[in-house]
Coordinates of C-alpha atoms in Angstrom, one line a residue:
X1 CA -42.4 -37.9 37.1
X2 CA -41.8 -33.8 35.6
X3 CA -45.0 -32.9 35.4
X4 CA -45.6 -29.0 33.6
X5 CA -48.2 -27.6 33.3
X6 CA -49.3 -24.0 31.4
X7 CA -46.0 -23.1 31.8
X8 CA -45.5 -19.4 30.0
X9 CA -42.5 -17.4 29.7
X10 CA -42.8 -13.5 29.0
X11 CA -40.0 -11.1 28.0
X12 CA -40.6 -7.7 27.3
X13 CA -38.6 -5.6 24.3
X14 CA -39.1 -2.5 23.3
X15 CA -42.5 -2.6 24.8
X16 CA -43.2 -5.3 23.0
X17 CA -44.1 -8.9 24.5
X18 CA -42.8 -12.3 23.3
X19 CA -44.0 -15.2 24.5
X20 CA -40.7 -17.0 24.6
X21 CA -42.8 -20.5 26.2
X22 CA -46.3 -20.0 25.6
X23 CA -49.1 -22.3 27.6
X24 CA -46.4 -25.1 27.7
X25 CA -47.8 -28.4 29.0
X26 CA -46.0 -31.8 29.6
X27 CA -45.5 -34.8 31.5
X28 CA -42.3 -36.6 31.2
X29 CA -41.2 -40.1 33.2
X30 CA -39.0 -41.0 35.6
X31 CA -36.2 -42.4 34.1
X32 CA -36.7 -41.8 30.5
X33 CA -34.4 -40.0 28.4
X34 CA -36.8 -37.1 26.9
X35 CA -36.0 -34.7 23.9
X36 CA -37.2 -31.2 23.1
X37 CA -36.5 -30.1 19.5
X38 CA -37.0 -26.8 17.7
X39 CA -35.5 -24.2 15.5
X40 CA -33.1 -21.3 17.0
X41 CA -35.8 -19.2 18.1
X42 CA -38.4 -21.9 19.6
X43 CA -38.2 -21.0 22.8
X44 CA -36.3 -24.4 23.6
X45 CA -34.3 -23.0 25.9
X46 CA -35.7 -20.7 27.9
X47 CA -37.7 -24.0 28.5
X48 CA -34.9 -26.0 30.1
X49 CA -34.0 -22.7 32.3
X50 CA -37.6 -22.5 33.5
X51 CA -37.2 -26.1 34.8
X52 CA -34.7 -25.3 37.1
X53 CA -35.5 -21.6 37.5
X54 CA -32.7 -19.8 36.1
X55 CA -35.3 -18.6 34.2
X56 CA -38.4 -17.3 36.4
X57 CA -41.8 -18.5 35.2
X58 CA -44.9 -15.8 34.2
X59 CA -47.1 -18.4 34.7
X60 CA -47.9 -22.2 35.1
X61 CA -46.3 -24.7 37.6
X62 CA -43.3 -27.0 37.4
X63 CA -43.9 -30.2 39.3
X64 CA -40.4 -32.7 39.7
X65 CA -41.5 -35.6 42.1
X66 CA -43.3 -34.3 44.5
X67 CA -41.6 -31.0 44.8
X68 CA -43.4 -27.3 43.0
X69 CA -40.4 -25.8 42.0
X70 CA -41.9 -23.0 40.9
X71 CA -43.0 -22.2 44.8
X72 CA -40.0 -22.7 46.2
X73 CA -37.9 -19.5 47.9
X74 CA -34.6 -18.8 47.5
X75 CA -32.9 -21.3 50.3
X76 CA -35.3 -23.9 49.1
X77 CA -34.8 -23.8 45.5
X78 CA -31.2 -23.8 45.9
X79 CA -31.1 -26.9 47.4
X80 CA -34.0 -28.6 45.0
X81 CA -31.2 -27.1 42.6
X82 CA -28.6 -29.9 43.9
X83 CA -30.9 -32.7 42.7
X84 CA -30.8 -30.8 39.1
X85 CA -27.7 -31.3 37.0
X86 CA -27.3 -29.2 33.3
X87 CA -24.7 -29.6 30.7
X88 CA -24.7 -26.8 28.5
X89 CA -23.5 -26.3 24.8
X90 CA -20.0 -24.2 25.0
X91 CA -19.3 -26.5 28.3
X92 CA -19.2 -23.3 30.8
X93 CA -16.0 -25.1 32.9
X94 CA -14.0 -23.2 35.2
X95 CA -10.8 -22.5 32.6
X96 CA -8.0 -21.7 35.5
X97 CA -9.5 -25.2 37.2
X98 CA -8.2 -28.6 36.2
X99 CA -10.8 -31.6 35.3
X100 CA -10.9 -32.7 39.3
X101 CA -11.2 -29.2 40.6
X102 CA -13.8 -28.0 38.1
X103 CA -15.8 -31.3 38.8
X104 CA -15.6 -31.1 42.6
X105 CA -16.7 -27.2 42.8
X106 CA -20.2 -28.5 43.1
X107 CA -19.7 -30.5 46.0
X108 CA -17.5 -27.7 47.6
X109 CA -19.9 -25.3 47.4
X110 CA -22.1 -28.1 49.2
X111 CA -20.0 -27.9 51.5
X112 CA -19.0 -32.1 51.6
X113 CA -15.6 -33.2 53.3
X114 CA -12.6 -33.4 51.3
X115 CA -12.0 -37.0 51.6
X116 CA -15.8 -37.9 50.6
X117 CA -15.5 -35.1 48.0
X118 CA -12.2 -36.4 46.3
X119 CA -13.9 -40.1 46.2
X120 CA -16.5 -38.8 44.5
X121 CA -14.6 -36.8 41.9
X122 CA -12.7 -40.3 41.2
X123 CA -16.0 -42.0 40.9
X124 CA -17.1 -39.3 38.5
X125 CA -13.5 -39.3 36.0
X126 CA -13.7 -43.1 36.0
X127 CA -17.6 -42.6 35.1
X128 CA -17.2 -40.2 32.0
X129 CA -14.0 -41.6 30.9
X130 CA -11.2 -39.2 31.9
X131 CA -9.3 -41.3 33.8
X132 CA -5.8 -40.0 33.6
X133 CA -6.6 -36.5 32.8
X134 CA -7.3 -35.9 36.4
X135 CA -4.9 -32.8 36.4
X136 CA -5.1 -31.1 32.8
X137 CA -7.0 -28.0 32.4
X138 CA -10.1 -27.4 29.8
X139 CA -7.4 -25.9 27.5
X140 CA -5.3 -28.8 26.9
X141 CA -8.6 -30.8 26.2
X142 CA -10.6 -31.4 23.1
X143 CA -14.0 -30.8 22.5
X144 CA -15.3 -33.7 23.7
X145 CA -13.5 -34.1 26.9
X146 CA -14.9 -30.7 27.9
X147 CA -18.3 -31.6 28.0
X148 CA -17.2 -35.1 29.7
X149 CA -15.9 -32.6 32.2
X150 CA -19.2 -30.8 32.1
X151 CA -21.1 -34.2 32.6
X152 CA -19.0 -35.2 35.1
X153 CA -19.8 -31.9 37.1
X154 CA -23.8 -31.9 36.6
X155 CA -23.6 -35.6 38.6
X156 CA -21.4 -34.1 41.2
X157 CA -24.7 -33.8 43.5
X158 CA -26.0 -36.9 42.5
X159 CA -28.7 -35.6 40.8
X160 CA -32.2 -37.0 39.6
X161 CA -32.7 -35.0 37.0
X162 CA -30.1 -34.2 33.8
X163 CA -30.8 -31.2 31.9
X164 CA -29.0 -31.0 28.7
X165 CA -29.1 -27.8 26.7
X166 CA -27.4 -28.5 22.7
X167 CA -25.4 -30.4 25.1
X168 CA -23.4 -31.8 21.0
X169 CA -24.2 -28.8 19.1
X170 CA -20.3 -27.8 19.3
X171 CA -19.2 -31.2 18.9
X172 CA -18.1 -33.4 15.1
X173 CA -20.4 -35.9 14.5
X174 CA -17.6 -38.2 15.9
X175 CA -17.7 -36.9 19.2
X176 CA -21.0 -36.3 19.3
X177 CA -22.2 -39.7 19.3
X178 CA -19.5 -40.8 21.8
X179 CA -21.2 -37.8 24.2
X180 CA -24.7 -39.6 23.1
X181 CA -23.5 -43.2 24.0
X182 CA -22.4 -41.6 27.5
X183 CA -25.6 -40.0 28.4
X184 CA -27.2 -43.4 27.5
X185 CA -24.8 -45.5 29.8
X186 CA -25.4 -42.8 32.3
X187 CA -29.4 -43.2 32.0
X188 CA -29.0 -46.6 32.2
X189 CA -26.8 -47.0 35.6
X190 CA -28.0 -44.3 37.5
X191 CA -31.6 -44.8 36.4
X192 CA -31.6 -40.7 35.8
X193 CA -34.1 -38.8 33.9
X194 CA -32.8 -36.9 31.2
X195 CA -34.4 -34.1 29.5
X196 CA -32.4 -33.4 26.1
X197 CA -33.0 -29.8 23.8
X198 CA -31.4 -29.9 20.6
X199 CA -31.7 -28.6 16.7
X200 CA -30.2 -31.7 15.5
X201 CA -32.7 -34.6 14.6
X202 CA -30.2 -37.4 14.8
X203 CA -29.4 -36.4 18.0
X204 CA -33.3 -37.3 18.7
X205 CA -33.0 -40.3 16.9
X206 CA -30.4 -41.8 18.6
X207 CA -31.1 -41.6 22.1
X208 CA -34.6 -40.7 22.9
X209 CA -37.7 -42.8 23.0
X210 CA -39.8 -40.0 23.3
X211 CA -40.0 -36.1 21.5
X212 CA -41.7 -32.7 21.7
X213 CA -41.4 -30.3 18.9
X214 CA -41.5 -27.1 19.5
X215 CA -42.2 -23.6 17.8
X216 CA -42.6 -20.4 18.7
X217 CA -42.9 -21.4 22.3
X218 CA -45.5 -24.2 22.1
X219 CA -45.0 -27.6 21.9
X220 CA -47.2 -28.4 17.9
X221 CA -46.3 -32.3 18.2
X222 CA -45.0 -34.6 20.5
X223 CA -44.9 -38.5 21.3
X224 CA -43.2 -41.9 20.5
X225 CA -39.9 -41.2 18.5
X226 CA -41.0 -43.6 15.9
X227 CA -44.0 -42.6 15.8
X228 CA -43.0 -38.6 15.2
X229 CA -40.9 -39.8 12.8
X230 CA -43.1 -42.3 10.7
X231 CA -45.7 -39.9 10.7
X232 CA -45.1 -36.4 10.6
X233 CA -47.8 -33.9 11.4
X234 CA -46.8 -30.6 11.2
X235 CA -44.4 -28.8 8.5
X236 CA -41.3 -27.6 10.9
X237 CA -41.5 -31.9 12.0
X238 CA -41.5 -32.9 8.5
X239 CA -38.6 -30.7 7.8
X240 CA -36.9 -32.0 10.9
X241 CA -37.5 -35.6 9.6
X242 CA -35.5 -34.7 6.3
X243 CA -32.6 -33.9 8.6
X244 CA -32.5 -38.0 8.4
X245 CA -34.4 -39.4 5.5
X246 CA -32.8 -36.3 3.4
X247 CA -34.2 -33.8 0.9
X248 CA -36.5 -35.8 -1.5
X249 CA -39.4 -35.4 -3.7
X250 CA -41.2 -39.0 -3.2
X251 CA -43.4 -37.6 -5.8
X252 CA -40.3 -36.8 -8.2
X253 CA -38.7 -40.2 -7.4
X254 CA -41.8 -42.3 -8.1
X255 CA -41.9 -40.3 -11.6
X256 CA -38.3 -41.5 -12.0
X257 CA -38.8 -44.8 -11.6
X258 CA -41.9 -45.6 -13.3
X259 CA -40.2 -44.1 -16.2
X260 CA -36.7 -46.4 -15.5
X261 CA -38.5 -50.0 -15.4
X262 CA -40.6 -50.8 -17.8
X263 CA -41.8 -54.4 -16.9
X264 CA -42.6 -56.1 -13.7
X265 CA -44.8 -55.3 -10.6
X266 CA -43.3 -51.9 -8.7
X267 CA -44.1 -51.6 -5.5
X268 CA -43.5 -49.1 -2.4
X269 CA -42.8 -51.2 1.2
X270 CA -43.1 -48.9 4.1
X271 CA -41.2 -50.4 7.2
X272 CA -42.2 -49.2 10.8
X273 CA -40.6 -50.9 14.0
X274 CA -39.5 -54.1 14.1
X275 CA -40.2 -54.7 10.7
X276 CA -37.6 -52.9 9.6
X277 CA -35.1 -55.1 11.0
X278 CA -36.6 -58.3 9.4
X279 CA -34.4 -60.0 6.5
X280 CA -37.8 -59.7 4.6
X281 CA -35.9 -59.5 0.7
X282 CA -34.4 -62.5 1.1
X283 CA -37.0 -64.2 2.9
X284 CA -39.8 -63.8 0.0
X285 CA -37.0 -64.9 -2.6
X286 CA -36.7 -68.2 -0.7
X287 CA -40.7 -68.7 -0.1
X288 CA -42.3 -67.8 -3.7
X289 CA -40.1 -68.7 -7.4
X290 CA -39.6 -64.8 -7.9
X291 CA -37.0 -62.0 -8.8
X292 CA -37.0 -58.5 -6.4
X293 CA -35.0 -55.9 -7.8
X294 CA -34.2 -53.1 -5.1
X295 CA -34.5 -50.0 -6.6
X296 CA -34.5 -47.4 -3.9
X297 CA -34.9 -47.1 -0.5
X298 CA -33.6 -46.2 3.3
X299 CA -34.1 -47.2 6.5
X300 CA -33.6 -45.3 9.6
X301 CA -33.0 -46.6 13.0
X302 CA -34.9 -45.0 16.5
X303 CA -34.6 -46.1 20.1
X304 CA -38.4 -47.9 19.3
X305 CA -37.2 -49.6 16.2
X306 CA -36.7 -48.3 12.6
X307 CA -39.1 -46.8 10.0
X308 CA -38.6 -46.3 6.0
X309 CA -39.4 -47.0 2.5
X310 CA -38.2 -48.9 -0.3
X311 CA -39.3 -49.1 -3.7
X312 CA -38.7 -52.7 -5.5
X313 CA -39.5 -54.5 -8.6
X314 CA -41.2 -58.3 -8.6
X315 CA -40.9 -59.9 -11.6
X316 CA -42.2 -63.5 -12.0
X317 CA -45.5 -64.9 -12.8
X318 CA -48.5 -63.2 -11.4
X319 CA -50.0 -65.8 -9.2
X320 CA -46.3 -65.8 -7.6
X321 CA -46.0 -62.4 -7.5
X322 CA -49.4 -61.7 -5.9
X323 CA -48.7 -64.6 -3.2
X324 CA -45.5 -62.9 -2.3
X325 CA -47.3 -59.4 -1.6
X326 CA -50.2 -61.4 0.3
X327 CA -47.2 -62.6 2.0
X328 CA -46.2 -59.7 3.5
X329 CA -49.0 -58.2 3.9
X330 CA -50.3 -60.9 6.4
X331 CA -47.4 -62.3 8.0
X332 CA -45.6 -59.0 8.4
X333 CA -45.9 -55.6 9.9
X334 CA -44.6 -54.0 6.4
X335 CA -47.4 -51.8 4.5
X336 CA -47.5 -52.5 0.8
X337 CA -48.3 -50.2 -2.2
X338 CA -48.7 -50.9 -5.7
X339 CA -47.3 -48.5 -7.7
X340 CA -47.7 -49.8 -11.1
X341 CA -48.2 -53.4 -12.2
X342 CA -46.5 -53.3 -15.7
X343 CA -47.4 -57.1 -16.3

């Protein structure tokens, strides 16, 4: 387990101190793929740096296993360093290196044997999906490639511990989730702990089962992905969740509606977890003698399940359409809200 705790980071500007990470606490599992999300400016990553101390700490204590990182001197932290990989944003590869020498520098500087060290660089290629691009250089590669270089390099050491700073931020939405379904095949064969900051909600969304958000150096919410999601505390999380669910008024929409459909029962289903992946529709058509008319809605899908809304109209007779909600309501998980019966 990472644990951190009171973790502060203090630059000093023009006489002037920012508290770039400010009374950071956190605990994050072994294993797990964690994400750290904030504006530019949230101190995000200065964060990741403090966790490997390319960044030195003001204050607080950084615990990985049972090592305090942050008390560690110079010949020990470079070798705690070894069991720490990092993938960064603009890919940082060695440009007059091709993909096998830039991912064995790591184990050179290690000093392993050139035969152990050139098994391991084949391991790696075969591992990220480079297999036949053993000799180009980061020039003649795209995007995406770079930073499979880049991943291939952070494992080099064999590392517990992947840190990942806007390790897609440079990447098409294409790529990016090709990079995303690699860090998740890693997580799952190696068993390694992953520790993700990003801007990008999505990226959240689809890989992480856990989430702090942070701003201006604190973490102001953090927990279950689906459960960030669902429920939203805090404005800079809500406006992190429209990144998803998109820029909408349910206020303005309801207004629309009521005014669109004149007759029948409207009503607002809200889908958390599993119950968003239930054929529920067409399941209450078959069980009550009804009509549901979908009028708006969307669903979004998290490592934990999915969450949403949907607005439909019943229309039937009552005693059918108020079986069909009682229904739901007690054989399901869905949450259901009259908005107007217009009987």
């Amino acid at each position: 387990m990472i644990s951190i705790k009171g973790l502060r980071k203090v630059f000093t500007s023009d006489n002037r101190k920012i508290n770039a990470v400010d009374d950071l606490t956190l605990n994050i599992q072994e294993g797990e793929i964690f994400g750290v999300i904030g504006y530019s400016g949230a101190g995000k990553s200065t964060f990741i740096r403090l966790l490997n101390r390319l960044e030195e700490p003001t204050s607080g204590s950084i615990e990985i296993g049972e090592q305090e990182i942050t008390s560690l001197n110079t010949r020990d932290l470079r070798k705690a360093r070894q069991e720490i990989g990092m993938i960064f944003q603009h890919f940082n590869l060695l440009w007059s290196r091709t993909v096998k020498d830039n991912i064995a520098f790591p184990l050179e500087i290690a000093g392993v044997a050139k035969q152990e060290r050139e098994k391991r660089v084949q391991e790696l290629i075969d591992l990220v999906g480079l297999s036949g691009r053993e000799n180009a250089y980061p020039s003649q590669l795209s995007g995406g490639q770079k930073q499979r270089v880049g991943i291939a390099r952070a494992l080099a050491n064999k590392p517990k511990l992947l840190l990942c700073d806007e390790a897609t931020s440079a990447l098409d939405p294409e790529t990016t989730n090709s990079i995303l379904d690699l860090l998740v095949d890693i997580n799952q064969k190696l068993g390694l702990t992953i520790i993700l900051i990003t801007h990008e909600m999505h990226v959240i969304r689809k890989i992480c089962r856990r989430v702090a958000v942070m701003e201006k150096g604190k973490i102001v919410e953090q927990g279950d992905v689906l459960d960030v999601f669902s429920n939203p505390k805090k404005p800079v999380t809500k406006k992190f969740v429209q990144q998803i669910m998109g820029e909408t008024d349910e206020a303005e929409d309801t207004e629309k509606i009521l005014a669109t459909y004149k007759e029948g029962k409207l009503v607002r289903l809200h889908f958390i977890g599993d119950a968003a992946n239930e054929s529920l529709i067409s399941k209450v058509i078959r069980k009550f003698p009804i009509d549901i008319n979908i009028l708006q809605g969307k669903i979004t899908q998290t490592q934990s399940g999915g969450y949403g809304t949907m607005f439909v109209q019943l229309k039937g007779e009552e005693p059918d359409i108020q079986q069909a909600i009682e229904f739901i309501q007690s054989e399901t998980t869905v949450e259901v809200e009259v908005v107007r019966d217009v009987q």
